[in-house]
Short mmCIF file of C-alpha atoms in Angstrom, two decimals:
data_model
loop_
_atom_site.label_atom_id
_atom_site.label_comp_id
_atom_site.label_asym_id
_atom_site.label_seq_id
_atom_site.Cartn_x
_atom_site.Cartn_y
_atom_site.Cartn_z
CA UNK Y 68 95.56 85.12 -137.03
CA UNK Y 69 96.08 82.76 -134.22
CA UNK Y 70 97.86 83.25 -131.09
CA UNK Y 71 99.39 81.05 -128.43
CA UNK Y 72 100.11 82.12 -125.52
CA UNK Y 73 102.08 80.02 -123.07
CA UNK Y 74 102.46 81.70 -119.48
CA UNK Y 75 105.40 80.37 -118.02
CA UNK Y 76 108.89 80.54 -119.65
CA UNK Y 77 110.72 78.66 -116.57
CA UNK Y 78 109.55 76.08 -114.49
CA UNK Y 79 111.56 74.28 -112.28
CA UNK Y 80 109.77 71.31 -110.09
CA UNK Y 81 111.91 68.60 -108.16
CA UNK Y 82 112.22 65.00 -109.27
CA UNK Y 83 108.38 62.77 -108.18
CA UNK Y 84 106.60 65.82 -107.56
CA UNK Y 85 103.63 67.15 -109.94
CA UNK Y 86 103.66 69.70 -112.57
CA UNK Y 87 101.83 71.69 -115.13
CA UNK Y 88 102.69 73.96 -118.20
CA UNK Y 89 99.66 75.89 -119.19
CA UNK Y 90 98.60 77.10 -122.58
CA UNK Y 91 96.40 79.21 -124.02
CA UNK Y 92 95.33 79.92 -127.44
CA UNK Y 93 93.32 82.20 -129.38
CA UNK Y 94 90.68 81.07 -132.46
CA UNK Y 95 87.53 81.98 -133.67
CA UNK Y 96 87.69 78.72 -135.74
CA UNK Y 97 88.36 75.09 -134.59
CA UNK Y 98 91.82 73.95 -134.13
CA UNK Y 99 93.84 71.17 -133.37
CA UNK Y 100 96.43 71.00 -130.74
CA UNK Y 101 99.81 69.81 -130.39
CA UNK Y 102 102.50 69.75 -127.91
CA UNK Y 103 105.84 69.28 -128.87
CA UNK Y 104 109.07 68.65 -126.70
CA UNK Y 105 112.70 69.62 -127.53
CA UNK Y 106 115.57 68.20 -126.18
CA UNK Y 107 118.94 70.39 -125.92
CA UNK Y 108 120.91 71.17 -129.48
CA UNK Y 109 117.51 68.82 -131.29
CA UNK Y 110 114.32 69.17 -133.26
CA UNK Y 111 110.87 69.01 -131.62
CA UNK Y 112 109.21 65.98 -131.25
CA UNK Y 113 105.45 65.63 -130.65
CA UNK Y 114 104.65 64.82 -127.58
CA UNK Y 115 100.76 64.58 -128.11
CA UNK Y 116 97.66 66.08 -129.64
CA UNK Y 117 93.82 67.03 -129.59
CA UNK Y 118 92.46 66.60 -132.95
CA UNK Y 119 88.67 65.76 -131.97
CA UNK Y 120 86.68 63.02 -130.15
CA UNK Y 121 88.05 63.00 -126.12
CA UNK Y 122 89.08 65.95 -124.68
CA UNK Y 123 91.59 64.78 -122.66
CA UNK Y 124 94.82 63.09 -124.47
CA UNK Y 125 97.82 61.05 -122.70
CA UNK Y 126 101.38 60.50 -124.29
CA UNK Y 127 103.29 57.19 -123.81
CA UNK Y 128 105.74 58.84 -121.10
CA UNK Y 129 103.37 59.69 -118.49
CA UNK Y 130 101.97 63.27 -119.90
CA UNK Y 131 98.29 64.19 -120.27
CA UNK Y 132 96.64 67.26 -121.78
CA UNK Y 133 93.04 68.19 -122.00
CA UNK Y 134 91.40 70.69 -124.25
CA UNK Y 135 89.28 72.81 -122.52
CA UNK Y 136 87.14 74.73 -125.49
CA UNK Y 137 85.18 77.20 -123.20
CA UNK Y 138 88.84 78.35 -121.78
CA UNK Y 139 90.89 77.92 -124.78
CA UNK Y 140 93.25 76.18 -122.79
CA UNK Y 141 95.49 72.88 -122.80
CA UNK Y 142 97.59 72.55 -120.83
CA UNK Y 143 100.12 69.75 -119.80
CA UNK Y 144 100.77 68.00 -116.81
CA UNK Y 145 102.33 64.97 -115.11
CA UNK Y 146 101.66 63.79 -112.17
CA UNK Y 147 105.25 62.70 -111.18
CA UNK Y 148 108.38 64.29 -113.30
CA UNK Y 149 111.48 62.48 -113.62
CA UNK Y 150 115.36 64.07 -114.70
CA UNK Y 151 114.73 63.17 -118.34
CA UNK Y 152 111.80 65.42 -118.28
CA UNK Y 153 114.05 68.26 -118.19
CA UNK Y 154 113.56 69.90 -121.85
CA UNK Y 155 111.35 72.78 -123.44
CA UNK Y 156 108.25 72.42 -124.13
CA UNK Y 157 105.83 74.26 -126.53
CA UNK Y 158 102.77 73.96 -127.41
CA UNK Y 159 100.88 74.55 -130.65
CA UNK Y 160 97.72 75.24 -132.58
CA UNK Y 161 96.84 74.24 -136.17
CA UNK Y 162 94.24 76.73 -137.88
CA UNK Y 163 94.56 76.50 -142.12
CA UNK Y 164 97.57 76.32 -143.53
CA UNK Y 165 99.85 77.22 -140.67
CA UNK Y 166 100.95 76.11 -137.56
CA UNK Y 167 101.00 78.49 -134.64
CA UNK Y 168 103.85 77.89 -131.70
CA UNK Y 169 104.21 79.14 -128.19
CA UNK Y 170 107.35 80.61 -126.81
CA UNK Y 171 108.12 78.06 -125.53
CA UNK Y 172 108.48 76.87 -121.05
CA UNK Y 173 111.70 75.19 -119.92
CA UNK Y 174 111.35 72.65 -117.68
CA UNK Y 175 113.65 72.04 -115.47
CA UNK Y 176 113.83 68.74 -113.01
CA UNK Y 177 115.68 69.46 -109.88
CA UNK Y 178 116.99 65.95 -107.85
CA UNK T 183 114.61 55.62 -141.28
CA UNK T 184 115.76 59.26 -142.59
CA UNK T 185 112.84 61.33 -141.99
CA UNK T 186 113.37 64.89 -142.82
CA UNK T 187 117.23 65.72 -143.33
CA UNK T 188 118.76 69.34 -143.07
CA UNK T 189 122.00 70.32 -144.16
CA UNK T 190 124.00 72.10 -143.39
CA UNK T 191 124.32 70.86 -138.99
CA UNK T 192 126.43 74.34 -138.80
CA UNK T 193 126.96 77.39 -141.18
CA UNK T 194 128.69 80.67 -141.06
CA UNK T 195 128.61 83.27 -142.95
CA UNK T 196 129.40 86.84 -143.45
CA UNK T 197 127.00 89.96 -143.93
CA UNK T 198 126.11 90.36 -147.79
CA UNK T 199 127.07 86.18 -148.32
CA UNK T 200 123.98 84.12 -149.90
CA UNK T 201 123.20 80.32 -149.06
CA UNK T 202 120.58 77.91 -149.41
CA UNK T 203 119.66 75.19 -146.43
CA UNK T 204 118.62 72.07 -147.80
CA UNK T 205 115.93 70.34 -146.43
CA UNK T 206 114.38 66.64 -147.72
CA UNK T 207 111.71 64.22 -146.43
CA UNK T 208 111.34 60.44 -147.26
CA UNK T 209 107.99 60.08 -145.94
CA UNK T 210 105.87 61.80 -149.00
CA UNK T 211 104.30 64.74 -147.58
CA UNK T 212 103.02 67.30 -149.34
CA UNK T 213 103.22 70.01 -147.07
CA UNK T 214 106.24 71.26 -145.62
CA UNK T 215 107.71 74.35 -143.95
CA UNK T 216 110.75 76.44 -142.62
CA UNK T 217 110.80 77.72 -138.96
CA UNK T 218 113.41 80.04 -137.48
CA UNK T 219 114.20 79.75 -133.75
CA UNK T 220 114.89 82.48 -131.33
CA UNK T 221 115.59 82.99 -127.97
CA UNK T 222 112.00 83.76 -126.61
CA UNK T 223 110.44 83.93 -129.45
CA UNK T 224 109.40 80.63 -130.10
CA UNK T 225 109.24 78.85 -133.46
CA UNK T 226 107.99 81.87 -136.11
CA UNK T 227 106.93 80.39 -139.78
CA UNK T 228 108.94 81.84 -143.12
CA UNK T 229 107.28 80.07 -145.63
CA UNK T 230 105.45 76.75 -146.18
CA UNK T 231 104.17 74.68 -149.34
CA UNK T 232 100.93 72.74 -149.30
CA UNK T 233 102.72 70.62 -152.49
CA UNK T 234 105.28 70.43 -155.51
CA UNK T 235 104.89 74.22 -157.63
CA UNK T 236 103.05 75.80 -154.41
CA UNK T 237 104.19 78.41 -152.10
CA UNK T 238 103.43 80.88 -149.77
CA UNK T 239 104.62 82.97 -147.01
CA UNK T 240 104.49 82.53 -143.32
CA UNK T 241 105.15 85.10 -140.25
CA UNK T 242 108.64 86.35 -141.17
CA UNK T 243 109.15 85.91 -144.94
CA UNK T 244 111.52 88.66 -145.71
CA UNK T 245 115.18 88.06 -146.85
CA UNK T 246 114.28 84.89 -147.68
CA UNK T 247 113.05 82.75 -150.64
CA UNK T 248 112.04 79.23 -150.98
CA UNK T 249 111.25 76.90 -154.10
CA UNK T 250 109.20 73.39 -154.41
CA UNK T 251 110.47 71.66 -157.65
CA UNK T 252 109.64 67.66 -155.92
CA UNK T 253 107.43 66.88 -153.12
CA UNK T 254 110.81 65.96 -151.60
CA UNK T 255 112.83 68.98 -151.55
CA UNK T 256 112.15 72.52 -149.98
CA UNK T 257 115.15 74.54 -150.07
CA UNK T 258 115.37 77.85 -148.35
CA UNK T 259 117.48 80.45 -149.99
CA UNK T 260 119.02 83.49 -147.66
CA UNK T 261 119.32 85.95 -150.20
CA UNK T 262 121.93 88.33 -148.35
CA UNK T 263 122.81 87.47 -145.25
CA UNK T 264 122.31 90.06 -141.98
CA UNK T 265 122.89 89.42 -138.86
CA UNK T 266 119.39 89.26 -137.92
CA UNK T 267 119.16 86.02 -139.85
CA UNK T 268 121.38 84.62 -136.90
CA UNK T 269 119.39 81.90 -135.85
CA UNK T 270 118.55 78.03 -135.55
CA UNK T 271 116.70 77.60 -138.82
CA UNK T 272 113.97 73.79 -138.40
CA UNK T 273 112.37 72.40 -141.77
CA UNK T 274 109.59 70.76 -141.14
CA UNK T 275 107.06 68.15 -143.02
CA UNK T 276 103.44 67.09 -142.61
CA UNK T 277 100.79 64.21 -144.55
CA UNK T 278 98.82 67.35 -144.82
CA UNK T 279 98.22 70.93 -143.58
CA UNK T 280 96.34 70.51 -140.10
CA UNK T 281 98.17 67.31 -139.13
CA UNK T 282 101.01 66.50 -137.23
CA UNK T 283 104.46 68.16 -138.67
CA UNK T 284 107.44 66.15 -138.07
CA UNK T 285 110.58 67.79 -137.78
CA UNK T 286 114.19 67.52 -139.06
CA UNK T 287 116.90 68.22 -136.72
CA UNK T 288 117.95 71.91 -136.91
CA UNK T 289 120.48 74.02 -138.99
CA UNK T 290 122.56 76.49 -136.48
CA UNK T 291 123.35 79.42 -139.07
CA UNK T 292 125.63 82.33 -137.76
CA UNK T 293 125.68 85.47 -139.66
CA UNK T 294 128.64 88.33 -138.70
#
């Protein structure tokens, strides 16, 4: 089985400054990576993904994530967070059949 | 532009009561799954279907039970309800297993 392993539940970071959510999986097999943002009291949304070719992947809002296979890492960051980054965040692995989540790291945006 | 659609938004019950959360996607996926949500726990599978007539269990399959009639529609039946099944209870869809699963919006279920 799979594991993701996210190492921060809580991370708060004021408003233009720089941040980073790590992750770490576990996989003897090759995966694809996802990760996936959820606003209060809504679903998760994806956010972005590694499923080959260039190991480092961008979203549309600023994020970037790059898969680092000799680590088994991805992890997020954005250079500059703004208040409507405040959500949780979790990232995910995709081995088979099943999708494998993190617990999860709350970010929170502080003015 | 539905997407995947749960019902019910909100549900309580009482210990012992049985239910079934409806879940539906528009987009003709074949695979789709449940997720239950927990405080610190992340998002742990119950069961998934790779396509209409096939099922299978995920992480945390028991007191629960799930069906695939359509490639629309994956229920998820609570078969007697315990408090531990207190939770916020995601379906989710995907083109395939391995790609990107899109999510419906949550069913808050309250057992006491």
């Amino acid at each position: 089985a799979q594991s993701v392993t996210q190492l921060d539940s809580q991370v708060p970071v004021f408003e233009e400054a720089p941040v980073e959510l790590r992750c770490n999986y576990s996989s003897s097999v090759s995966v694809y990576l996802f990760w996936y943002v959820q606003y209060p009291n809504q679903g998760l949304q994806l956010l972005l993904k590694y499923l080959s070719g260039s190991t480092l992947v961008e979203s549309i809002n600023g994020f970037e994530a790059e898969f680092n296979k000799s680590q088994t890492s991805f992890h997020l960051r954005k250079p500059s967070v703004h208040i409507s980054d405040t959500a949780e965040y979790f990232c995910a692995v995709s081995a088979g059949n099943q999708f494998y989540f993190g617990t999860g790291t709350s970010l929170t945006v502080i003015p | 532009n539905a997407g995947v659609t749960q019902t019910p938004k909100f549900q309580v019950l009482k210990t012992g009561q049985s239910m079934t959360l409806q879940c539906a996607q528009d987009m003709n996926h074949e695979y789709m799954s449940w997720y239950r949500q927990d405080p610190g726990m992340g998002l742990r599978l119950i069961h998934y279907s790779v396509g209409a007539g096939i099922t299978d269990q995920g992480e945390v399959p028991n007191g629960y039970n799930v069906s695939r009639s359509t490639t629309e529609d994956f229920p998820l039946r609570l078969l007697s309800a315990a408090p531990s099944q207190t939770s916020v209870y995601f379906c989710a869809s995907s083109p395939y297993s391995g790609n990107t699963i899109y999510f419906g919006e949550g069913s808050w279920l309250t057992v006491v």
